[in-house]
Structures are given as C-alpha cells and as structure tokens.
Short mmCIF file of C-alpha atoms and ligand atoms in Angstrom, two decimals:
data_model
loop_
_atom_site.label_atom_id
_atom_site.label_comp_id
_atom_site.label_asym_id
_atom_site.label_seq_id
_atom_site.Cartn_x
_atom_site.Cartn_y
_atom_site.Cartn_z
CA MET A 1 23.28 34.09 4.96
CA ILE A 2 23.80 32.40 8.29
CA ASN A 3 26.43 33.88 9.72
CA PRO A 4 27.05 32.34 13.21
CA THR A 5 28.62 34.07 16.13
CA PRO A 6 30.59 31.81 18.60
CA ALA A 7 27.87 31.84 20.77
CA LEU A 8 25.57 30.30 18.29
CA LEU A 9 27.68 27.56 17.36
CA LEU A 10 28.43 26.57 20.76
CA ALA A 11 24.66 26.80 21.73
CA ILE A 12 23.82 24.42 18.56
CA THR A 13 26.84 22.04 19.42
CA LEU A 14 25.42 22.16 22.80
CA VAL A 15 21.77 21.49 22.10
CA LEU A 16 22.46 19.08 18.80
CA SER A 17 25.42 17.42 20.89
CA GLN A 18 27.13 14.94 18.95
CA ALA A 19 27.43 15.72 14.92
CA ALA A 20 25.51 12.47 13.55
CA THR A 21 27.40 11.22 10.51
CA ALA A 22 30.57 8.92 11.64
CA SER A 23 29.40 7.86 14.83
CA PRO A 24 27.50 3.89 15.24
CA THR A 25 24.68 5.70 16.52
CA PRO A 26 22.12 2.87 17.30
CA GLU A 27 19.05 2.75 15.55
CA ILE A 28 16.80 5.72 17.64
CA GLU A 29 14.02 4.84 19.54
CA ALA A 30 13.38 1.24 18.17
CA ASN A 31 10.02 0.26 18.11
CA THR A 32 8.50 3.36 19.12
CA ILE A 33 6.00 4.91 17.11
CA ALA A 34 5.95 8.25 18.91
CA ILE A 35 8.57 10.55 18.39
CA PRO A 36 9.00 13.65 20.59
CA LEU A 37 8.96 16.89 19.59
CA ARG A 38 10.67 20.20 20.82
CA LYS A 39 9.40 23.41 20.57
CA ARG A 40 11.18 26.45 18.92
CA THR A 41 11.53 29.90 18.69
CA SER A 42 8.23 31.89 18.08
CA PHE A 43 6.99 35.25 17.07
CA THR A 44 6.96 36.06 20.91
CA HIS A 45 10.30 37.41 22.28
CA ASN A 46 10.33 37.88 26.28
CA GLY A 47 6.44 38.11 26.05
CA ILE A 48 6.51 40.72 23.30
CA PHE A 49 5.59 40.51 19.59
CA ASP A 50 8.43 39.82 17.49
CA LYS A 51 7.55 41.51 14.19
CA ASP A 52 10.92 41.37 12.29
CA ARG A 53 10.38 37.47 12.78
CA ALA A 54 6.44 37.36 12.04
CA GLU A 55 7.60 39.28 8.93
CA SER A 56 10.29 37.02 7.71
CA ALA A 57 8.59 34.03 8.76
CA GLY A 58 5.23 35.51 6.38
CA ALA A 59 7.43 35.43 3.48
CA ALA A 60 8.79 31.75 4.07
CA THR A 61 5.36 31.10 4.01
CA ILE A 62 4.77 32.61 0.86
CA ASN A 63 7.56 31.60 -0.58
CA LYS A 64 6.51 27.54 0.49
CA TYR A 65 3.23 27.99 -0.99
CA ARG A 66 4.91 29.36 -4.46
CA HIS A 67 6.85 26.06 -4.33
CA ASN A 68 3.78 23.61 -3.91
CA LEU A 69 1.78 25.61 -6.40
CA LYS A 70 4.71 25.16 -9.01
CA ASN A 71 4.93 21.61 -7.97
CA ILE A 72 1.02 20.85 -8.38
CA ILE A 73 1.20 22.33 -11.80
CA LYS A 74 4.23 19.96 -12.33
CA ASN A 75 3.01 16.98 -10.93
CA LEU A 76 -1.12 17.35 -11.79
CA GLY A 77 -1.20 19.59 -14.43
CA ILE A 78 -2.31 23.76 -14.35
CA ALA A 79 -6.19 22.58 -14.25
CA SER A 80 -5.70 21.50 -10.66
CA LEU A 81 -4.17 25.01 -9.59
CA PRO A 82 -6.95 26.29 -6.79
CA GLU A 83 -9.37 28.71 -8.51
CA GLY A 84 -7.72 32.27 -8.06
CA ALA A 85 -4.74 31.20 -7.13
CA VAL A 86 -1.63 32.66 -8.20
CA ILE A 87 2.41 32.21 -8.42
CA LYS A 88 3.26 35.07 -6.20
CA PRO A 89 6.73 37.00 -6.99
CA TYR A 90 9.23 35.34 -4.74
CA ALA A 91 8.75 37.24 -0.96
CA THR A 92 11.38 39.15 0.53
CA VAL A 93 11.80 40.68 3.72
CA ALA A 94 13.56 44.39 4.12
CA ARG A 95 17.47 44.31 4.90
CA ASP A 96 17.24 46.24 7.58
CA VAL A 97 15.18 43.27 9.09
CA ALA A 98 17.30 40.11 7.93
CA GLU A 99 20.14 41.80 9.83
CA ARG A 100 18.58 42.45 12.77
CA LEU A 101 17.44 38.81 12.74
CA GLU A 102 20.93 37.78 12.09
CA ARG A 103 22.06 39.51 15.14
CA ARG A 104 19.56 38.05 17.39
CA GLN A 105 20.48 34.58 16.08
CA SER A 106 22.45 33.25 19.79
CA GLU A 107 19.25 35.16 21.69
CA ALA A 108 16.76 32.99 19.99
CA LEU A 109 18.75 29.68 21.05
CA ILE A 110 18.59 30.24 24.75
CA ASP A 111 15.00 31.30 24.64
CA ILE A 112 13.16 27.51 24.49
CA ASN A 113 9.98 28.76 25.81
CA ASN A 114 8.68 29.45 22.42
CA GLU A 115 6.84 27.88 19.61
CA LEU A 116 7.53 28.64 15.71
CA LEU A 117 8.04 24.94 15.06
CA TRP A 118 8.34 21.51 16.62
CA GLY A 119 11.96 19.63 15.92
CA GLY A 120 12.32 16.03 16.16
CA ASN A 121 15.27 13.37 15.46
CA ILE A 122 15.26 10.98 12.18
CA SER A 123 18.03 8.95 11.17
CA ILE A 124 19.12 8.26 7.74
CA GLY A 125 21.47 5.63 6.54
CA THR A 126 23.40 2.65 7.81
CA PRO A 127 24.59 2.97 10.21
CA ALA A 128 22.30 5.65 11.40
CA GLN A 129 23.33 9.36 10.94
CA ARG A 130 21.04 11.49 12.96
CA PHE A 131 19.18 15.19 12.43
CA LEU A 132 16.72 17.14 13.86
CA ILE A 133 13.80 17.81 11.69
CA ASP A 134 10.99 20.06 11.31
CA PHE A 135 7.97 17.89 10.27
CA ASP A 136 6.20 19.73 8.02
CA THR A 137 2.11 18.86 6.99
CA GLY A 138 2.67 21.30 4.14
CA SER A 139 5.10 20.00 1.96
CA SER A 140 6.42 16.56 0.57
CA ASP A 141 9.97 16.56 -0.03
CA LEU A 142 12.45 15.60 2.65
CA TRP A 143 16.11 17.17 2.75
CA VAL A 144 19.05 17.53 5.01
CA PRO A 145 22.50 19.16 4.75
CA SER A 146 24.85 17.51 2.43
CA ARG A 147 28.88 16.73 4.05
CA ALA A 148 29.23 19.10 0.86
CA CYS A 149 27.70 21.90 2.19
CA THR A 150 29.86 24.56 3.07
CA SER A 151 26.91 27.04 4.32
CA CYS A 152 25.74 24.75 6.61
CA GLY A 153 27.25 26.49 9.99
CA SER A 154 27.32 23.38 12.48
CA MET A 155 24.28 21.80 11.26
CA ASN A 156 24.34 17.90 10.95
CA ARG A 157 25.30 16.75 7.46
CA TYR A 158 24.52 13.65 5.85
CA ASN A 159 27.60 11.69 4.25
CA PRO A 160 26.77 9.11 1.76
CA LEU A 161 30.31 7.39 1.90
CA LEU A 162 29.51 6.28 5.71
CA SER A 163 25.92 4.64 4.61
CA ASN A 164 26.18 1.43 2.86
CA SER A 165 22.47 1.73 1.82
CA SER A 166 23.01 5.20 0.36
CA LYS A 167 22.48 5.33 -3.50
CA PRO A 168 22.94 8.42 -5.81
CA ARG A 169 20.10 9.32 -8.08
CA PRO A 170 20.06 11.59 -11.10
CA GLY A 171 18.73 15.39 -10.63
CA ILE A 172 18.77 18.11 -8.39
CA PHE A 173 16.64 19.34 -5.80
CA GLU A 174 16.17 23.14 -5.42
CA ILE A 175 13.71 25.36 -3.28
CA GLU A 176 13.35 28.86 -1.90
CA TYR A 177 12.00 29.27 1.83
CA GLY A 178 12.43 32.33 3.40
CA ASP A 179 13.98 35.70 2.97
CA HIS A 180 16.73 34.79 0.56
CA SER A 181 16.97 31.49 1.60
CA GLN A 182 17.48 28.75 -0.71
CA VAL A 183 18.36 25.03 -0.16
CA SER A 184 19.59 22.94 -3.21
CA GLY A 185 21.71 19.74 -3.61
CA PRO A 186 21.96 16.28 -5.27
CA ILE A 187 19.37 13.50 -4.80
CA PHE A 188 20.02 9.97 -2.89
CA THR A 189 17.90 7.47 -1.71
CA ASP A 190 18.71 5.49 1.44
CA THR A 191 16.82 4.07 4.28
CA VAL A 192 15.37 6.99 6.73
CA SER A 193 14.01 6.06 10.16
CA VAL A 194 11.61 8.23 12.35
CA ALA A 195 10.80 6.82 15.80
CA GLY A 196 12.20 3.16 14.57
CA ILE A 197 10.03 3.68 11.68
CA LYS A 198 11.47 2.69 8.43
CA ALA A 199 11.39 3.66 4.73
CA THR A 200 13.73 1.99 2.79
CA ASN A 201 15.14 3.65 -0.61
CA GLN A 202 13.76 6.70 0.36
CA TYR A 203 14.18 10.08 -1.93
CA PHE A 204 15.72 12.92 -0.35
CA SER A 205 17.96 15.62 -1.12
CA ALA A 206 21.22 16.26 0.57
CA ALA A 207 21.86 19.80 0.36
CA THR A 208 25.00 21.57 -0.58
CA THR A 209 23.65 25.12 -0.57
CA VAL A 210 21.51 26.05 2.41
CA ASN A 211 21.62 29.96 1.57
CA GLY A 212 19.48 32.60 3.58
CA ASP A 213 17.92 33.57 6.69
CA PHE A 214 17.99 30.13 9.09
CA ALA A 215 17.96 32.46 11.99
CA ASP A 216 14.32 30.91 12.87
CA VAL A 217 15.18 27.89 11.98
CA VAL A 218 17.63 25.82 14.10
CA VAL A 219 16.54 22.34 12.82
CA ASP A 220 18.87 20.19 9.98
CA GLY A 221 16.13 19.88 7.59
CA ILE A 222 12.51 19.52 6.82
CA LEU A 223 10.65 15.99 6.03
CA GLY A 224 7.42 16.90 4.49
CA MET A 225 4.05 15.13 5.72
CA GLY A 226 1.40 15.96 2.43
CA TYR A 227 0.62 14.46 -0.33
CA PRO A 228 2.98 13.06 -3.00
CA ALA A 229 1.35 16.01 -5.38
CA LEU A 230 3.34 18.72 -3.76
CA SER A 231 6.61 16.93 -3.71
CA GLN A 232 8.97 18.40 -6.17
CA LEU A 233 11.28 14.98 -6.31
CA HIS A 234 8.10 13.88 -7.82
CA ARG A 235 8.76 10.77 -5.38
CA SER A 236 6.75 9.13 -2.53
CA PRO A 237 7.14 10.97 0.71
CA PHE A 238 8.39 9.25 4.18
CA PHE A 239 5.36 8.48 5.46
CA ASN A 240 3.70 6.93 2.27
CA THR A 241 6.74 4.78 1.95
CA ALA A 242 7.13 3.60 5.25
CA ARG A 243 3.27 2.55 4.35
CA ALA A 244 4.04 1.08 1.20
CA ASN A 245 7.13 -1.21 3.03
CA GLY A 246 4.50 -2.90 5.64
CA ASN A 247 5.71 -1.19 8.32
CA LEU A 248 2.77 1.38 9.76
CA LYS A 249 -0.25 -0.30 11.30
CA ALA A 250 -2.52 2.41 9.85
CA ASN A 251 -2.04 4.72 7.13
CA ARG A 252 -2.21 7.76 9.40
CA PHE A 253 -0.06 9.94 11.89
CA SER A 254 -0.99 12.43 14.42
CA PHE A 255 0.40 15.93 15.85
CA TYR A 256 0.41 16.79 19.29
CA LEU A 257 1.42 20.20 20.23
CA ALA A 258 1.60 21.14 23.86
CA LYS A 259 3.74 22.68 26.41
CA LYS A 260 5.08 19.79 27.37
CA GLY A 261 5.39 16.04 25.72
CA SER A 262 4.77 17.04 22.17
CA GLU A 263 4.71 14.05 19.87
CA LEU A 264 4.06 13.03 16.14
CA TYR A 265 2.45 9.34 16.39
CA LEU A 266 2.93 7.49 13.39
CA GLY A 267 0.64 4.82 12.25
CA GLY A 268 -2.20 5.75 14.49
CA THR A 269 -3.37 7.49 17.06
CA ASN A 270 -1.95 7.58 20.90
CA PRO A 271 -5.23 6.91 23.06
CA ALA A 272 -3.37 8.97 26.23
CA LYS A 273 -3.48 12.23 23.89
CA TYR A 274 -7.13 12.55 23.56
CA LYS A 275 -10.73 12.06 24.74
CA GLY A 276 -13.87 11.51 23.26
CA SER A 277 -14.40 10.93 19.79
CA ILE A 278 -12.71 11.87 16.64
CA GLU A 279 -14.38 14.69 14.59
CA THR A 280 -13.06 13.24 11.00
CA HIS A 281 -13.62 15.67 7.84
CA ARG A 282 -13.21 14.58 4.35
CA ILE A 283 -10.33 16.51 2.45
CA ASN A 284 -10.52 18.13 -0.81
CA LEU A 285 -7.90 15.98 -2.90
CA SER A 286 -7.84 18.43 -5.74
CA THR A 287 -4.34 19.63 -4.59
CA GLY A 288 -2.39 17.45 -2.05
CA PHE A 289 -2.71 19.73 0.84
CA TRP A 290 -4.27 18.31 4.00
CA GLN A 291 -7.45 20.92 3.01
CA ILE A 292 -10.61 20.47 4.54
CA PRO A 293 -13.77 21.87 2.68
CA ASN A 294 -16.33 23.77 4.05
CA ALA A 295 -14.83 25.86 7.06
CA ARG A 296 -16.73 28.59 9.03
CA ILE A 297 -15.55 30.92 11.62
CA LYS A 298 -16.89 32.34 14.70
CA VAL A 299 -16.01 35.45 17.08
CA GLY A 300 -18.13 34.30 20.14
CA ASN A 301 -21.03 32.62 18.94
CA THR A 302 -21.44 34.95 15.57
CA VAL A 303 -20.63 33.14 12.59
CA VAL A 304 -18.30 35.53 10.41
CA THR A 305 -17.88 34.08 7.29
CA SER A 306 -18.35 30.43 5.89
CA GLY A 307 -17.63 27.87 3.00
CA PHE A 308 -14.01 28.71 2.61
CA GLN A 309 -11.21 26.04 2.50
CA THR A 310 -8.62 25.32 5.40
CA ILE A 311 -5.30 23.92 5.00
CA ILE A 312 -3.82 22.28 8.12
CA ASP A 313 -0.43 22.98 8.15
CA SER A 314 2.22 22.06 10.81
CA GLY A 315 5.05 23.73 9.08
CA THR A 316 3.05 27.37 9.58
CA THR A 317 3.37 29.16 12.86
CA ILE A 318 0.36 31.02 13.30
CA MET A 319 -3.02 31.40 10.89
CA TYR A 320 -3.42 33.02 7.84
CA GLY A 321 -6.42 33.93 6.07
CA PRO A 322 -7.22 36.14 2.89
CA PRO A 323 -6.86 39.94 3.91
CA SER A 324 -10.65 40.84 3.69
CA ALA A 325 -11.81 37.89 5.51
CA VAL A 326 -9.55 38.57 8.13
CA LYS A 327 -10.57 42.03 8.49
CA LYS A 328 -14.40 41.14 8.83
CA VAL A 329 -13.33 38.88 11.71
CA TRP A 330 -11.40 41.51 13.71
CA ALA A 331 -14.11 43.87 13.06
CA LYS A 332 -16.30 41.52 15.40
CA VAL A 333 -13.55 41.83 18.44
CA PRO A 334 -14.01 45.01 20.27
CA GLY A 335 -11.05 47.11 20.87
CA SER A 336 -9.22 45.60 17.76
CA ALA A 337 -7.35 47.60 15.65
CA VAL A 338 -4.82 47.28 12.53
CA LEU A 339 -1.27 46.92 13.92
CA ASP A 340 0.80 46.28 10.73
CA ALA A 341 -1.50 46.76 7.27
CA GLU A 342 1.40 45.46 5.10
CA ASN A 343 1.73 42.27 7.05
CA GLY A 344 -2.03 41.83 7.72
CA PHE A 345 -1.33 41.96 11.94
CA TYR A 346 -3.81 43.18 14.37
CA SER A 347 -3.99 43.90 17.99
CA PHE A 348 -6.46 43.43 20.74
CA PRO A 349 -6.96 44.62 24.65
CA CYS A 350 -4.65 41.98 26.26
CA ALA A 351 -7.33 42.27 29.27
CA THR A 352 -9.87 40.90 26.74
CA PRO A 353 -9.14 38.27 24.54
CA PRO A 354 -11.35 37.57 21.33
CA GLN A 355 -12.91 33.76 21.29
CA MET A 356 -12.54 32.57 17.85
CA LYS A 357 -13.78 29.24 16.45
CA PHE A 358 -13.48 27.32 13.44
CA ASN A 359 -16.28 24.99 12.42
CA TRP A 360 -16.67 22.27 9.78
CA GLY A 361 -20.15 21.15 10.53
CA GLY A 362 -19.82 19.54 13.97
CA LYS A 363 -17.89 20.57 17.10
CA ASP A 364 -16.57 24.30 17.65
CA TRP A 365 -12.81 23.95 17.78
CA VAL A 366 -11.78 26.57 19.69
CA ILE A 367 -8.55 29.14 19.65
CA SER A 368 -7.67 29.10 23.35
CA THR A 369 -6.80 32.97 24.58
CA ALA A 370 -3.11 31.43 25.04
CA THR A 371 -2.64 30.26 21.22
CA ILE A 372 -4.43 33.69 20.00
CA ASN A 373 -1.99 35.88 21.87
CA LEU A 374 1.41 36.53 19.85
CA GLY A 375 2.36 38.83 23.03
CA LEU A 376 2.43 42.57 23.83
CA THR A 377 2.80 45.04 20.99
CA ALA A 378 5.39 46.65 22.52
CA ALA A 379 7.45 46.68 26.28
CA GLY A 380 4.30 48.27 28.57
CA SER A 381 1.59 47.67 26.31
CA SER A 382 -2.00 46.68 27.33
CA ARG A 383 -2.19 45.75 23.78
CA CYS A 384 -1.61 42.12 22.13
CA VAL A 385 -1.10 41.06 18.66
CA GLY A 386 -3.46 38.23 17.50
CA ALA A 387 -2.33 34.98 15.68
CA LEU A 388 -4.71 35.57 12.49
CA SER A 389 -3.59 37.56 9.95
CA GLY A 390 -4.71 38.41 6.93
CA GLN A 391 -2.11 37.81 4.07
CA ASP A 392 -2.30 37.11 0.74
CA ILE A 393 -0.41 34.17 0.04
CA GLY A 394 -1.31 32.82 -3.52
CA LEU A 395 -3.74 30.25 -2.46
CA GLY A 396 -6.98 32.16 -3.80
CA SER A 397 -9.45 34.35 -2.01
CA ASN A 398 -11.17 30.92 -0.31
CA VAL A 399 -8.20 29.30 1.40
CA TRP A 400 -7.16 29.80 4.68
CA LEU A 401 -3.81 28.61 6.48
CA LEU A 402 -4.24 26.53 9.81
CA GLY A 403 -0.67 26.28 11.47
CA ASP A 404 0.35 25.83 15.20
CA SER A 405 -1.50 28.10 16.62
CA PHE A 406 -4.63 26.29 15.32
CA MET A 407 -3.14 22.72 15.95
CA GLN A 408 -2.01 23.15 19.64
CA ASN A 409 -5.39 23.34 20.95
CA GLN A 410 -6.32 19.66 19.53
CA LEU A 411 -4.99 16.56 18.78
CA ASN A 412 -4.55 16.61 14.81
CA ILE A 413 -4.93 13.08 12.92
CA PHE A 414 -3.98 13.08 9.44
CA ASP A 415 -4.88 9.95 7.45
CA PHE A 416 -3.85 8.88 3.87
CA GLY A 417 -6.61 5.78 4.03
CA SER A 418 -9.73 8.15 4.40
CA ASN A 419 -8.17 10.89 3.16
CA THR A 420 -9.32 12.83 6.25
CA VAL A 421 -8.19 15.15 8.78
CA GLY A 422 -9.79 14.24 12.11
CA PHE A 423 -9.57 16.45 15.59
CA ALA A 424 -10.21 15.09 19.27
CA ALA A 425 -10.43 16.96 22.36
CA LEU A 426 -6.98 16.97 24.17
CA ARG A 427 -6.60 14.62 27.41
C1 LIG B 1 -11.35 21.67 -3.82
O1 LIG B 1 -10.05 22.84 -4.04
C2 LIG B 1 -10.03 23.65 -4.75
C3 LIG B 1 -8.83 24.52 -5.00
O2 LIG B 1 -8.72 24.97 -3.69
C4 LIG B 1 -11.28 24.36 -5.10
O3 LIG B 1 -11.82 25.14 -6.48
C5 LIG B 1 -12.61 23.43 -5.00
O4 LIG B 1 -13.71 24.26 -5.17
C6 LIG B 1 -12.54 22.91 -3.93
N1 LIG B 1 -13.73 21.48 -3.68
C7 LIG B 1 -14.32 21.69 -3.07
C8 LIG B 1 -15.54 20.47 -3.05
O5 LIG B 1 -14.66 22.12 -1.94
C1 LIG B 2 16.98 14.25 19.55
O1 LIG B 2 18.51 13.45 19.97
C2 LIG B 2 19.41 14.25 20.56
C3 LIG B 2 21.14 13.29 20.57
O2 LIG B 2 20.36 12.06 20.85
C4 LIG B 2 18.93 14.40 21.92
O3 LIG B 2 19.54 14.48 23.12
C5 LIG B 2 17.70 15.01 21.75
O4 LIG B 2 17.04 15.27 23.34
C6 LIG B 2 16.29 14.33 21.04
N1 LIG B 2 15.59 15.37 20.79
C7 LIG B 2 14.01 15.32 20.65
C8 LIG B 2 13.42 15.91 20.12
O5 LIG B 2 14.11 14.14 20.90
C1 LIG B 3 25.97 -2.12 6.23
O1 LIG B 3 26.01 -1.24 7.72
C2 LIG B 3 25.81 -1.95 8.62
C3 LIG B 3 25.88 -1.48 9.99
O2 LIG B 3 27.55 -1.22 10.16
C4 LIG B 3 25.99 -3.78 8.78
O3 LIG B 3 25.23 -4.53 9.71
C5 LIG B 3 25.92 -4.26 7.44
O4 LIG B 3 26.07 -5.71 7.57
C6 LIG B 3 26.35 -3.29 6.39
N1 LIG B 3 25.78 -4.23 5.35
C7 LIG B 3 26.30 -4.75 4.09
C8 LIG B 3 26.02 -5.06 2.71
O5 LIG B 3 27.69 -4.09 4.03
#
C-alpha cells in the first residue's frame, strides 16, 4: 500500500504540476508525433546498487508475465503458450524489503538521475485530462487512476463525468503487478491522445483500486504497446486503434532512451535519432510479445549461447535470462561472482566491465559499459552489479527479456506492418 509522506505528496504535486481533470487543458502538443519521455527511479541509488528496488522490480516483472501468459491462454488458447512456460505463483517480496522501500519513497522522487522507466504525457477525454504514463511494449492494456480511487495518493485521476466522449463499458479490469500490488476498476472507452495522435473509443480501465508497492512507480498508469493477444480487456491497444482510425502515417513506433532527449516516436522513425541503416528482424508471432527468435549472446568475441528467443520490453528495467544460461554468460567474465543467488544478480570488478553483445544474424548490438553497470555492490566497494540477471520469469528455458538496459544502446523500432523489430545505431 502506498502511504505517501507529506514530502512525497509535495514532490508529486511539483513534478506532475496541475491535477488533470477539470481544467480545460488544450490538446497536448497537437500535430506532433514525438512524445518526450522523462526518466524515473532506477536500481542505482547514489551510485550504489539498490537491492531492495531490484528485488521488488523482479517480482513485478514475474507478475506482469504471469498475467501475459494468462491473457495469451484466454485470447489465443493454451496451445499458444511458449514451450516450457508456467504460470508462476504470484511473486512477493519480504515485508522488510517492502517497508524499507516505502520509507524511501520521497528520496526516489528527488533522485531524477535514474533509469527505472521512462514516463510521458497522454490525455484522455474531451476536454483533455492529462496523465503521466509508462509506455510498455511488454503489455497491451491501458489503465489510469479513477476519480473514485481512494488509494491513489496524488496521482492524476480520470473523471468520466467531465468528458463528453466517455462511455462506460461492461466488465472489470484486474491486474497484479509488483509486491502485493493490484490494480482494478471499471472499463470505459474515450478518446486517448498521445503526442497529438488520437485513438477514438479506446478501451481502458479507470482503476478504483491501486494497491501495493508503487514506491518505484511515480507515473499515473500504464499504456501497453504489445500485440492485442496480450490484452486482458481483449481489445485493440492504443496504437492499433489510432492506426485503424487512420491517424498514423506508418504502422510502427520507435523508442529512443537516452540521458537526454528520450522520446517515443509514433507512426515512424525519427531520422534525427539514428544513423546508418535499420537492421530488422521478423518476430515470432506465436505469443503477442515483441519476440525476436534466434538470438545469440557474446562476451567479448566468444559466443556463449545461441538460438534463444528475446522479448524487447520497454516496461522492464534490466535484462533477464534463464538462470542456467545467464550463469554461463557470467562465467566468461573474469572476476565475476554471484552476488545474490536468489535474485540471480552477479557482480564484476568495476575496473574491467564486461563487453556483452546480442546478435540476431546481423551486427553485434553492444551493451555499453554504462548500461551493464547497476552501480557499486556497496559504498566503497570496487565491485559493480551487472544488468543481466538470471531469473525464472516463467517464460520457459529459451526466452530472455531485454529491457531498458538493452534498449538504451540503439534506436528500437517496433513495426506492426511488417511484424518486425528493428535496431539502428544512435546518432
Ligand atoms: C516461437 O515462440 C514460441 C514460444 O516462445 C516457441 O515455442 C517457438 O519455437 C518459436 N518459434 C520460432 C520459429 O522461433
Ligand atoms: C507533462 O506535462 C507537464 C504539464 O504540462 C509538463 O510539466 C511535463 O514536463 C510533461 N512531461 C513530459 C515528460 O513531457
Ligand atoms: C465536448 O466538449 C468539447 C470541449 O469542451 C466541445 O468542444 C464539444 O462541443 C463538446 N461536444 C458535445 C457533443 O457536447
């Protein structure tokens, strides 16, 4: 449960500025297609690895994929489950960890030099009600807090009565995320607008219950950008609706995640953000993830393991692989050691960071020394924590999850038209 301190309330108020609902906010950034993204809290706090936050986010990731797998069964049938996939038990973190995170909420907001997720503005309704959103390629539903939510702290809330394009729809949306966190609420359709791109009669949930450990998450809600197969609402996600409405030039979007100028670009690829050609890979359409088959990982120039599937997920902070495969990778890194066997974290000598590369049959896509490093194991230590963790997410023994630690290293292009994911070198 969020129990915001006065400092936190103040910080949220300052950061998010005005509450969205009643004010006749003009349509945001009309006729633009690039939406600026703002960085959020990370696993690194003052240069030191934040084990509590990493553990809590790991549980959230397991629960997110637990939902994805359930939705795949519901939408596509059980035969579509990835081989070896299991619906894991609901993941939780120890109460002391949850309590420590809760106490630190206010710090997290002040520390803006961080990378847990990237948030950007959207608006819902007529006139526009504004929300700060996590754009998530690893899920396919949209939710924001409801006016009726009593557990939503200072989050912006959706008020259907103030929107003349709002329609209530039957059913209830319910999803569990991180530690004891749960989001549920009624379903609506309304006009949703991102960077001036509109989706009319877009299905979403206005959450009346937002419980649990949202210590890390200072956005209002989540906008899923995966395939419709992952949708719990079993409805067209925002991007697909906007495309069907004829409001997008091309059926693709691109993520640029950087220290400065991060953006989500809708309906194309921003030429200002990359150089050279785009390397595209057909995705495996059996699930609804942005899943590229036939990956290999190298440490230096040595291929450690190959032939695995990779899900490119903007809603996940670091990189996760099956524990046995990740162990092999770290075994190739001189001086590496297990840091936390339970959560699959490894450390390495900070002076000699590993050079890890992913390859799908084209170029090597290198994880920079900055993005592989989650910070010192402890204050004064000479050892650092790696952003590749061995975690059983429930996706089977051949599926890896590549989150922001990977995506920061190149431009990432998600194309519903050709069912490909593309990568291009940053300018
Ligand atoms: C597609 O993904 C599924 C589930 O992860 C896997 O079982 C299947 O082998 C993959 N197909 C290809 C061609 O890689
Ligand atoms: C979102 O909108 C608010 C209010 O206009 C603004 O202050 C903030 O910078 C915007 N955030 C992003 C990431 O564009
Ligand atoms: C809905 O609200 C908008 C903005 O306030 C207004 O321009 C429009 O005329 C309204 N439409 C209806 C049908 O009331």
